Short mmCIF file of C-alpha atoms in Angstrom, two decimals:
data_model
loop_
_atom_site.label_atom_id
_atom_site.label_comp_id
_atom_site.label_asym_id
_atom_site.label_seq_id
_atom_site.Cartn_x
_atom_site.Cartn_y
_atom_site.Cartn_z
CA ASP A 30 0.00 0.00 0.00
CA GLY A 31 1.20 3.48 -0.84
CA GLN A 32 3.91 2.33 -3.25
CA LEU A 33 2.47 4.32 -6.16
CA GLN A 34 2.73 8.10 -5.63
CA GLY A 35 1.98 10.04 -8.82
CA ILE A 36 4.55 8.89 -11.38
CA ASP A 37 6.84 7.48 -8.68
CA ILE A 38 6.91 3.83 -7.61
CA MET A 39 8.36 3.58 -4.13
CA ILE A 40 10.47 0.42 -4.02
CA SER A 41 11.76 1.07 -0.52
CA SER A 42 12.19 4.07 1.76
CA HIS A 43 15.52 4.78 0.02
CA TYR A 44 14.69 3.88 -3.57
CA LYS A 45 12.03 4.90 -6.08
CA VAL A 46 11.45 4.46 -9.80
CA ILE A 47 10.23 7.54 -11.67
CA ILE A 48 8.33 6.83 -14.87
CA THR A 49 8.46 9.98 -17.03
CA LYS A 50 6.68 10.85 -20.25
CA ALA A 51 9.68 9.63 -22.26
CA CYS A 52 9.16 6.11 -20.84
CA ASN A 53 5.81 5.60 -22.51
CA GLY A 54 7.19 3.88 -25.63
CA MET A 55 5.63 6.37 -28.06
CA ILE A 56 8.82 7.06 -30.00
CA PRO A 57 9.29 3.42 -31.12
CA TYR A 58 5.60 3.28 -32.00
CA LEU A 59 5.78 6.48 -34.06
CA VAL A 60 8.80 5.10 -35.94
CA LEU A 61 6.85 1.91 -36.69
CA LEU A 62 3.74 3.91 -37.65
CA SER A 63 5.69 6.11 -40.06
CA ALA A 64 7.19 3.03 -41.72
CA ILE A 65 3.74 1.42 -42.00
CA LEU A 66 2.19 4.56 -43.47
CA ALA A 67 5.05 5.01 -45.95
CA TYR A 68 4.91 1.42 -47.23
CA PRO A 69 2.75 0.80 -50.30
CA ALA A 70 -0.05 -1.34 -48.90
CA SER A 71 -3.81 -1.13 -48.69
CA TRP A 72 -5.18 1.33 -46.15
CA PRO A 73 -7.16 -1.29 -44.20
CA HIS A 74 -3.97 -3.35 -43.88
CA ARG A 75 -2.05 -0.27 -42.69
CA PHE A 76 -4.71 0.60 -40.10
CA LEU A 77 -4.84 -2.98 -38.85
CA TRP A 78 -1.08 -3.15 -38.36
CA ALA A 79 -0.96 0.31 -36.82
CA ALA A 80 -3.38 -0.96 -34.15
CA ILE A 81 -1.56 -4.30 -33.74
CA GLY A 82 1.77 -2.48 -33.47
CA TYR A 83 0.42 -0.14 -30.81
CA VAL A 84 -0.89 -2.96 -28.63
CA ILE A 85 2.26 -5.07 -29.01
CA LEU A 86 4.62 -2.16 -28.29
CA VAL A 87 2.60 -1.14 -25.21
CA LEU A 88 2.98 -4.71 -23.92
CA VAL A 89 6.70 -4.67 -24.79
CA ASN A 90 7.09 -1.38 -22.91
CA ILE A 91 5.33 -2.76 -19.82
CA THR A 92 7.63 -5.78 -19.95
CA ARG A 93 10.64 -3.47 -20.36
CA LEU A 94 9.61 -1.45 -17.30
CA PHE A 95 9.25 -4.63 -15.23
CA ILE A 96 12.69 -5.79 -16.36
CA VAL A 97 14.28 -2.44 -15.50
CA VAL A 98 12.69 -2.40 -12.05
CA PHE A 99 13.66 -6.04 -11.44
CA TYR A 100 17.32 -5.59 -12.36
CA VAL A 101 17.76 -2.19 -10.73
CA THR A 102 16.29 -3.35 -7.43
CA LYS A 103 18.87 -6.14 -7.41
CA THR A 104 21.78 -3.85 -8.34
CA PRO A 105 21.20 -0.11 -8.85
CA SER A 106 24.18 0.13 -11.19
CA ASN A 107 22.26 -2.08 -13.68
CA PHE A 108 20.08 0.86 -14.77
CA GLU A 109 22.05 1.75 -17.90
CA LEU A 110 22.35 -1.88 -18.96
CA SER A 111 18.68 -2.74 -18.41
CA HIS A 112 17.12 0.56 -19.56
CA ASP A 113 19.37 1.96 -22.26
CA ILE A 114 20.90 -1.14 -23.79
CA PHE A 115 18.46 -4.01 -23.20
CA GLY A 116 15.34 -1.81 -23.35
CA ASN A 117 16.34 -0.20 -26.64
CA PHE A 118 17.32 -3.58 -28.07
CA LEU A 119 13.94 -5.02 -27.07
CA PHE A 120 12.11 -2.15 -28.79
CA MET A 121 14.28 -2.39 -31.89
CA VAL A 122 13.76 -6.13 -32.31
CA SER A 123 10.03 -5.86 -31.60
CA GLY A 124 9.55 -2.99 -34.04
CA LEU A 125 11.52 -4.71 -36.80
CA ALA A 126 9.62 -7.97 -36.26
CA LEU A 127 6.30 -6.14 -36.44
CA PHE A 128 7.31 -4.34 -39.62
CA TYR A 129 8.53 -7.60 -41.15
CA LEU A 130 5.19 -9.26 -40.37
CA PHE A 131 3.37 -6.23 -41.77
CA ILE A 132 5.33 -6.50 -45.04
CA LYS A 133 4.72 -10.27 -45.28
CA GLY A 134 1.00 -9.72 -44.74
CA SER A 135 0.79 -6.85 -47.20
CA ARG A 136 2.33 -8.96 -49.96
CA ARG A 137 -0.30 -11.64 -49.37
CA SER A 138 -3.13 -9.11 -49.37
CA LEU A 139 -1.96 -7.60 -52.69
CA GLN A 140 -1.82 -10.97 -54.48
#
């Protein structure tokens, strides 16, 4: 009780995680959305994958936040590794996989 205070998650009396606006995962989604909108595919297919991409990247971001909190509570010096390196890698792989699946599906829908 009382662990969540605004945008702060109180891990202990000496440690808190602050989730800022930049941690919402919108930048990777906007990169994926721009690639989807720029690709020559039908508009229904684009809208479908824009929605799928949003849901998947929100789930990836929630997972990323759990991983960051897990590793940083174990060792506070793990923040850069878990947030900057692993978190960005997770977003990059997820976004590329979504775009790959979008392209594969758009080729099938055009045939």
